[in-house]
GROMACS .gro file of C-alpha atoms in nm:
model
  343
    1MET     CA    1   7.500  -4.494   2.052
    2LYS     CA    2   7.587  -4.851   1.976
    3HIS     CA    3   7.381  -5.116   2.154
    4TYR     CA    4   7.618  -5.371   2.296
    5LYS     CA    5   7.484  -5.723   2.332
    6SER     CA    6   7.755  -5.827   2.577
    7ILE     CA    7   8.049  -5.701   2.779
    8ASP     CA    8   8.285  -5.900   2.557
    9GLU     CA    9   8.166  -5.705   2.252
   10ALA     CA   10   8.265  -5.375   2.414
   11ILE     CA   11   8.601  -5.522   2.514
   12GLU     CA   12   8.662  -5.627   2.153
   13ASP     CA   13   8.600  -5.266   2.044
   14PHE     CA   14   8.837  -5.145   2.317
   15TYR     CA   15   9.112  -5.372   2.184
   16HIS     CA   16   9.041  -5.281   1.821
   17ASN     CA   17   9.030  -4.904   1.873
   18ASN     CA   18   9.358  -4.913   2.066
   19CYS     CA   19   9.529  -5.150   1.818
   20ILE     CA   20   9.586  -5.404   2.096
   21ASN     CA   21   9.628  -5.775   2.030
   22PRO     CA   22   9.547  -5.921   2.375
   23ASP     CA   23   9.717  -6.249   2.285
   24LYS     CA   24  10.052  -6.068   2.295
   25TYR     CA   25  10.017  -5.972   2.664
   26LEU     CA   26  10.044  -6.154   2.995
   27SER     CA   27   9.967  -6.014   3.341
   28VAL     CA   28  10.261  -6.176   3.522
   29GLU     CA   29  10.594  -6.021   3.422
   30LYS     CA   30  10.806  -6.337   3.453
   31ASP     CA   31  10.555  -6.532   3.242
   32ALA     CA   32  10.558  -6.260   2.978
   33TYR     CA   33  10.938  -6.268   2.971
   34SER     CA   34  10.952  -6.649   2.949
   35ASN     CA   35  10.698  -6.656   2.664
   36ASP     CA   36  10.848  -6.362   2.474
   37LYS     CA   37  10.537  -6.150   2.526
   38GLU     CA   38  10.455  -5.807   2.666
   39HIS     CA   39  10.361  -5.745   3.028
   40ASP     CA   40  10.055  -5.538   3.121
   41SER     CA   41   9.867  -5.527   3.451
   42TYR     CA   42   9.526  -5.431   3.312
   43ILE     CA   43   9.436  -5.543   2.961
   44VAL     CA   44   9.522  -5.912   2.956
   45THR     CA   45   9.232  -6.135   2.851
   46ASP     CA   46   9.242  -6.351   3.165
   47ILE     CA   47   9.176  -6.056   3.397
   48PHE     CA   48   9.028  -5.771   3.193
   49SER     CA   49   8.679  -5.920   3.156
   50SER     CA   50   8.641  -5.970   3.530
   51GLN     CA   51   8.775  -5.619   3.596
   52VAL     CA   52   8.521  -5.470   3.354
   53ASN     CA   53   8.244  -5.667   3.522
   54GLU     CA   54   8.353  -5.540   3.865
   55TRP     CA   55   8.369  -5.180   3.735
   56LEU     CA   56   8.013  -5.204   3.598
   57GLN     CA   57   7.851  -5.314   3.925
   58ILE     CA   58   7.761  -4.962   4.039
   59PHE     CA   59   7.557  -4.895   3.725
   60PRO     CA   60   7.201  -5.029   3.695
   61TYR     CA   61   7.107  -5.244   3.399
   62GLU     CA   62   6.941  -4.960   3.204
   63ASP     CA   63   7.257  -4.745   3.217
   64ILE     CA   64   7.526  -5.004   3.150
   65ASN     CA   65   7.521  -4.956   2.772
   66ILE     CA   66   7.627  -4.592   2.812
   67PHE     CA   67   7.942  -4.693   2.999
   68LEU     CA   68   8.015  -4.980   2.759
   69ASN     CA   69   8.018  -4.722   2.479
   70LEU     CA   70   8.273  -4.519   2.674
   71LEU     CA   71   8.480  -4.834   2.725
   72GLY     CA   72   8.466  -4.931   2.359
   73HIS     CA   73   8.614  -4.595   2.256
   74TYR     CA   74   8.844  -4.546   2.557
   75THR     CA   75   9.209  -4.457   2.492
   76TYR     CA   76   9.467  -4.684   2.654
   77LEU     CA   77   9.840  -4.659   2.586
   78THR     CA   78  10.039  -4.976   2.642
   79ARG     CA   79  10.411  -4.954   2.719
   80ARG     CA   80  10.490  -5.031   2.355
   81GLU     CA   81  10.250  -4.766   2.224
   82TYR     CA   82  10.376  -4.512   2.478
   83SER     CA   83  10.735  -4.563   2.364
   84HIS     CA   84  10.625  -4.519   2.004
   85ARG     CA   85  10.441  -4.196   2.086
   86ILE     CA   86  10.745  -4.053   2.265
   87SER     CA   87  10.952  -4.143   1.958
   88ILE     CA   88  10.713  -3.957   1.727
   89LEU     CA   89  10.696  -3.663   1.969
   90SER     CA   90  11.076  -3.650   1.974
   91GLU     CA   91  11.074  -3.631   1.594
   92GLU     CA   92  10.829  -3.342   1.608
   93ILE     CA   93  11.043  -3.162   1.865
   94SER     CA   94  11.356  -3.217   1.656
   95LYS     CA   95  11.187  -3.075   1.346
   96LYS     CA   96  11.059  -2.774   1.539
   97LEU     CA   97  11.406  -2.701   1.678
   98GLN     CA   98  11.557  -2.730   1.331
   99ASP     CA   99  11.300  -2.485   1.196
  100MET     CA  100  11.407  -2.242   1.470
  101ASN     CA  101  11.777  -2.305   1.397
  102VAL     CA  102  11.826  -2.457   1.741
  103ALA     CA  103  12.042  -2.768   1.780
  104PHE     CA  104  11.885  -3.060   1.967
  105ASN     CA  105  12.167  -3.045   2.224
  106ASP     CA  106  12.093  -2.677   2.288
  107ALA     CA  107  11.752  -2.760   2.438
  108VAL     CA  108  11.660  -2.847   2.796
  109PHE     CA  109  11.363  -3.080   2.851
  110ILE     CA  110  11.169  -3.006   3.169
  111THR     CA  111  10.927  -3.274   3.287
  112ILE     CA  112  10.660  -3.221   3.548
  113PRO     CA  113  10.729  -3.358   3.899
  114SER     CA  114  10.461  -3.472   4.138
  115PRO     CA  115  10.371  -3.194   4.386
  116GLN     CA  116  10.389  -3.459   4.660
  117GLY     CA  117  10.739  -3.568   4.554
  118ILE     CA  118  10.620  -3.917   4.459
  119LYS     CA  119  10.634  -4.112   4.133
  120SER     CA  120  10.462  -3.943   3.840
  121GLY     CA  121  10.428  -3.956   3.462
  122GLY     CA  122  10.733  -3.734   3.439
  123ASP     CA  123  10.948  -4.027   3.553
  124GLU     CA  124  10.836  -4.232   3.253
  125ILE     CA  125  10.891  -3.943   3.013
  126ARG     CA  126  11.245  -3.880   3.136
  127SER     CA  127  11.335  -4.246   3.091
  128TYR     CA  128  11.196  -4.274   2.738
  129LEU     CA  129  11.324  -3.933   2.626
  130ASN     CA  130  11.671  -4.044   2.725
  131THR     CA  131  11.673  -4.384   2.553
  132ILE     CA  132  11.484  -4.281   2.239
  133ASN     CA  133  11.707  -3.978   2.178
  134ILE     CA  134  12.045  -4.147   2.224
  135CYS     CA  135  12.073  -4.131   1.846
  136ARG     CA  136  12.050  -3.752   1.872
  137GLY     CA  137  12.329  -3.740   2.128
  138ILE     CA  138  12.105  -3.634   2.415
  139ASN     CA  139  12.280  -3.573   2.747
  140ASN     CA  140  12.140  -3.654   3.091
  141ASN     CA  141  12.184  -3.289   3.186
  142GLN     CA  142  11.927  -3.196   2.920
  143ILE     CA  143  11.643  -3.375   3.101
  144ILE     CA  144  11.537  -3.225   3.434
  145CYS     CA  145  11.229  -3.211   3.654
  146SER     CA  146  11.295  -2.972   3.940
  147GLU     CA  147  11.473  -2.640   3.965
  148GLU     CA  148  11.550  -2.699   4.333
  149LEU     CA  149  11.823  -2.959   4.279
  150ILE     CA  150  11.995  -2.850   3.959
  151SER     CA  151  12.297  -2.632   3.893
  152PRO     CA  152  12.251  -2.305   3.700
  153LYS     CA  153  12.533  -2.427   3.475
  154ILE     CA  154  12.284  -2.660   3.307
  155PHE     CA  155  12.135  -2.358   3.130
  156GLU     CA  156  12.464  -2.218   3.003
  157ASN     CA  157  12.459  -2.179   2.623
  158LYS     CA  158  12.113  -2.335   2.602
  159ARG     CA  159  11.866  -2.178   2.361
  160ALA     CA  160  11.537  -2.358   2.418
  161LEU     CA  161  11.330  -2.484   2.710
  162ILE     CA  162  11.070  -2.752   2.640
  163PHE     CA  163  10.816  -2.824   2.916
  164ILE     CA  164  10.682  -3.171   2.852
  165ASP     CA  165  10.410  -3.390   3.002
  166ASP     CA  166  10.230  -3.704   2.890
  167LEU     CA  167   9.890  -3.534   2.897
  168ILE     CA  168   9.820  -3.161   2.915
  169GLY     CA  169   9.455  -3.159   3.013
  170SER     CA  170   9.374  -2.827   3.180
  171GLY     CA  171   9.713  -2.660   3.128
  172LYS     CA  172   9.737  -2.558   3.494
  173THR     CA  173  10.028  -2.791   3.572
  174ILE     CA  174  10.237  -2.665   3.279
  175LEU     CA  175  10.156  -2.304   3.372
  176ALA     CA  176  10.270  -2.365   3.729
  177SER     CA  177  10.590  -2.531   3.612
  178ILE     CA  178  10.686  -2.250   3.372
  179ASN     CA  179  10.614  -1.985   3.636
  180SER     CA  180  10.818  -2.179   3.889
  181PHE     CA  181  11.120  -2.172   3.657
  182PHE     CA  182  11.073  -1.801   3.592
  183THR     CA  183  11.090  -1.745   3.967
  184TYR     CA  184  11.404  -1.960   3.983
  185PHE     CA  185  11.568  -1.770   3.695
  186LYS     CA  186  11.500  -1.440   3.869
  187LYS     CA  187  11.659  -1.574   4.187
  188ILE     CA  188  11.980  -1.680   4.009
  189SER     CA  189  11.987  -1.382   3.769
  190ILE     CA  190  11.923  -1.569   3.444
  191ASP     CA  191  11.734  -1.379   3.176
  192PRO     CA  192  11.457  -1.611   3.047
  193SER     CA  193  11.440  -1.413   2.722
  194GLN     CA  194  11.756  -1.597   2.611
  195PHE     CA  195  11.542  -1.910   2.566
  196GLN     CA  196  11.277  -2.000   2.315
  197LEU     CA  197  10.993  -2.155   2.514
  198PHE     CA  198  10.783  -2.455   2.414
  199PHE     CA  199  10.543  -2.702   2.573
  200ALA     CA  200  10.472  -3.050   2.445
  201GLY     CA  201  10.276  -3.362   2.525
  202ILE     CA  202  10.160  -3.691   2.382
  203TYR     CA  203   9.809  -3.551   2.417
  204VAL     CA  204   9.730  -3.182   2.456
  205ASN     CA  205   9.381  -3.043   2.506
  206GLN     CA  206   9.313  -2.762   2.259
  207SER     CA  207   9.165  -2.543   2.533
  208ALA     CA  208   9.473  -2.600   2.751
  209SER     CA  209   9.704  -2.501   2.467
  210SER     CA  210   9.506  -2.181   2.406
  211ASN     CA  211   9.502  -2.093   2.776
  212ILE     CA  212   9.878  -2.135   2.813
  213ILE     CA  213   9.952  -1.921   2.506
  214LYS     CA  214   9.709  -1.646   2.611
  215TYR     CA  215   9.839  -1.640   2.969
  216PHE     CA  216  10.197  -1.570   2.866
  217LYS     CA  217  10.099  -1.343   2.578
  218LYS     CA  218   9.962  -1.099   2.839
  219MET     CA  219  10.315  -1.093   2.985
  220ASN     CA  220  10.467  -1.039   2.638
  221ILE     CA  221  10.622  -1.385   2.654
  222GLN     CA  222  10.594  -1.618   2.356
  223VAL     CA  223  10.538  -1.984   2.441
  224GLU     CA  224  10.473  -2.224   2.152
  225PRO     CA  225  10.313  -2.569   2.154
  226ILE     CA  226  10.469  -2.883   2.010
  227TYR     CA  227  10.221  -3.166   2.022
  228MET     CA  228  10.105  -3.450   1.806
  229GLU     CA  229   9.749  -3.537   1.894
  230LEU     CA  230   9.438  -3.396   2.057
  231PRO     CA  231   9.270  -3.635   2.303
  232LYS     CA  232   8.943  -3.790   2.191
  233LYS     CA  233   8.642  -3.603   2.327
  234LEU     CA  234   8.386  -3.878   2.364
  235LEU     CA  235   8.141  -3.651   2.545
  236LYS     CA  236   8.114  -3.395   2.269
  237GLY     CA  237   7.794  -3.417   2.068
  238ASP     CA  238   7.768  -3.671   1.785
  239VAL     CA  239   8.100  -3.843   1.861
  240ILE     CA  240   7.950  -4.165   2.001
  241PHE     CA  241   7.623  -4.026   2.138
  242ASP     CA  242   7.384  -3.857   1.895
  243SER     CA  243   7.203  -3.530   1.963
  244LYS     CA  244   6.877  -3.701   2.063
  245GLU     CA  245   7.034  -3.905   2.343
  246TYR     CA  246   7.317  -3.669   2.440
  247LYS     CA  247   7.138  -3.476   2.717
  248HIS     CA  248   7.021  -3.794   2.887
  249VAL     CA  249   7.367  -3.956   2.857
  250ILE     CA  250   7.542  -3.657   3.015
  251GLU     CA  251   7.292  -3.650   3.302
  252VAL     CA  252   7.350  -4.019   3.371
  253ILE     CA  253   7.728  -3.991   3.362
  254LYS     CA  254   7.729  -3.680   3.583
  255LYS     CA  255   7.508  -3.856   3.838
  256TYR     CA  256   7.746  -4.147   3.887
  257GLU     CA  257   8.054  -3.928   3.869
  258LYS     CA  258   7.926  -3.730   4.167
  259ILE     CA  259   7.830  -4.045   4.359
  260ILE     CA  260   8.173  -4.202   4.307
  261ASP     CA  261   8.369  -3.884   4.375
  262SER     CA  262   8.181  -3.812   4.698
  263TYR     CA  263   8.383  -4.083   4.877
  264GLN     CA  264   8.723  -3.926   4.807
  265ALA     CA  265   8.577  -3.578   4.862
  266LYS     CA  266   8.545  -3.663   5.232
  267THR     CA  267   8.924  -3.641   5.267
  268SER     CA  268   9.011  -3.406   4.980
  269SER     CA  269   8.935  -3.044   4.902
  270LYS     CA  270   8.943  -3.120   4.528
  271THR     CA  271   8.664  -3.270   4.322
  272TYR     CA  272   8.717  -3.499   4.026
  273ASP     CA  273   8.368  -3.571   3.897
  274MET     CA  274   8.384  -3.539   3.515
  275GLY     CA  275   8.764  -3.531   3.557
  276PHE     CA  276   8.985  -3.262   3.704
  277ASP     CA  277   8.873  -2.917   3.586
  278LYS     CA  278   8.580  -3.094   3.412
  279CYS     CA  279   8.807  -3.209   3.128
  280LYS     CA  280   8.586  -3.518   3.067
  281LEU     CA  281   8.871  -3.721   2.919
  282THR     CA  282   8.884  -4.099   2.876
  283ILE     CA  283   9.255  -4.183   2.876
  284SER     CA  284   9.482  -4.419   3.068
  285PHE     CA  285   9.850  -4.500   3.037
  286TYR     CA  286   9.997  -4.838   3.128
  287TYR     CA  287  10.151  -4.687   3.444
  288ASN     CA  288   9.870  -4.458   3.566
  289THR     CA  289   9.550  -4.271   3.481
  290PRO     CA  290   9.542  -3.889   3.463
  291ASN     CA  291   9.296  -3.722   3.700
  292ASN     CA  292   9.151  -3.536   3.397
  293THR     CA  293   8.984  -3.867   3.306
  294LEU     CA  294   8.625  -3.933   3.413
  295CYS     CA  295   8.660  -4.044   3.774
  296ASN     CA  296   8.446  -4.359   3.736
  297PHE     CA  297   8.738  -4.512   3.543
  298TRP     CA  298   9.003  -4.454   3.811
  299GLU     CA  299   8.855  -4.349   4.146
  300TYR     CA  300   8.781  -4.594   4.427
  301SER     CA  301   8.486  -4.552   4.658
  302ASP     CA  302   8.315  -4.762   4.920
  303ILE     CA  303   8.070  -4.877   4.652
  304HIS     CA  304   8.286  -4.873   4.339
  305THR     CA  305   8.597  -5.041   4.197
  306PRO     CA  306   8.754  -4.851   3.906
  307LEU     CA  307   8.863  -5.023   3.586
  308PHE     CA  308   9.205  -4.858   3.588
  309GLU     CA  309   9.403  -4.705   3.872
  310ARG     CA  310   9.535  -4.372   3.981
  311ARG     CA  311   9.776  -4.517   4.228
  312SER     CA  312   9.823  -4.220   4.459
  313GLN     CA  313   9.464  -4.228   4.585
  314THR     CA  314   9.328  -4.372   4.910
  315ARG     CA  315   9.151  -4.705   4.883
  316PRO     CA  316   8.848  -4.808   5.091
  317SER     CA  317   8.899  -5.015   5.404
  318VAL     CA  318   8.885  -5.396   5.394
  319ASN     CA  319   8.548  -5.396   5.574
  320ASN     CA  320   8.398  -5.160   5.317
  321LEU     CA  321   8.530  -5.378   5.036
  322LYS     CA  322   8.377  -5.691   5.189
  323THR     CA  323   8.038  -5.521   5.219
  324ARG     CA  324   8.063  -5.398   4.860
  325LYS     CA  325   8.157  -5.745   4.733
  326SER     CA  326   7.843  -5.889   4.887
  327ASN     CA  327   7.628  -5.614   4.735
  328ASN     CA  328   7.796  -5.652   4.397
  329GLU     CA  329   7.722  -6.023   4.380
  330ILE     CA  330   7.354  -5.941   4.424
  331ASN     CA  331   7.375  -5.661   4.165
  332ALA     CA  332   7.547  -5.885   3.913
  333TYR     CA  333   7.267  -6.139   3.942
  334LEU     CA  334   6.994  -5.878   3.911
  335GLN     CA  335   7.159  -5.689   3.625
  336LYS     CA  336   7.278  -5.996   3.432
  337ALA     CA  337   7.602  -5.804   3.377
  338ILE     CA  338   7.819  -6.114   3.398
  339LYS     CA  339   8.075  -6.219   3.137
  340ASN     CA  340   7.927  -6.410   2.841
  341GLU     CA  341   7.570  -6.318   2.932
  342THR     CA  342   7.360  -6.098   2.708
  343ILE     CA  343   7.282  -5.759   2.859
   0.00000   0.00000   0.00000
């Protein structure tokens, strides 16, 4: 792995690998608008360094370099990059439909709602799918998220269903969504065989894609993927950690993942150490972080502040945060993990 001499060096790699020019972003929306720049709540130079420093406090000095390597190669999609990816994905979908002799207007796009009924990545997808595909004559009735509120007439004369998410990590959410619509079709007497079925995402895990295809193949149902890019697997051997150090690196990461996740595990039946379903991803979007991502990047605990947020989670109490702040100030001094200092 690379030996980082400072936090700033890892941040520079983060910006470079994500094609981000930090000078083009401001953290306050009205300032960004006034100065003809982009708004982002995380990656702006004036706040990102301090956020990285806060995130690192849980890790002792001898382990910090491991997490700086993860940061340097982390995937972060800004609003601008996200829009661009949806545009490219739309092109791929359009080409696929043409190859199948299906008109773009004869497809229904089904995004994934939050199980809790709150804001989710599907809200962003619906918005960008609509605006980016105006040139293709897309209709609002072609973009849906829940079978409970729609009219069966939406599916009249349609020939394709495309289940779409920003990230398909384990495949379980897409599977649940497709099965939910099959149940709905049975209830309203629609034959699902009239549709060609697809799933798509900005990032799709190869294992998730295979699992989805195999699951429906057993039911003699053909479901095809349309996706553009596999997520980076930083924790596979020889990606950023060579074979000699890999075992030690994984042990270190697993240790802190379990420590951090143990706080949320007190109130949740699910575990997220190494990411949901152990996906081990390192991805965030400007609006949220998928739970398939390593939890140290997004999960709060009474001793840890994440670098990015998954905004539906429970945060520690004010008293716990005050205690942690005091401990972190001591840790920062002992570890010398402060901005502009060599580590």
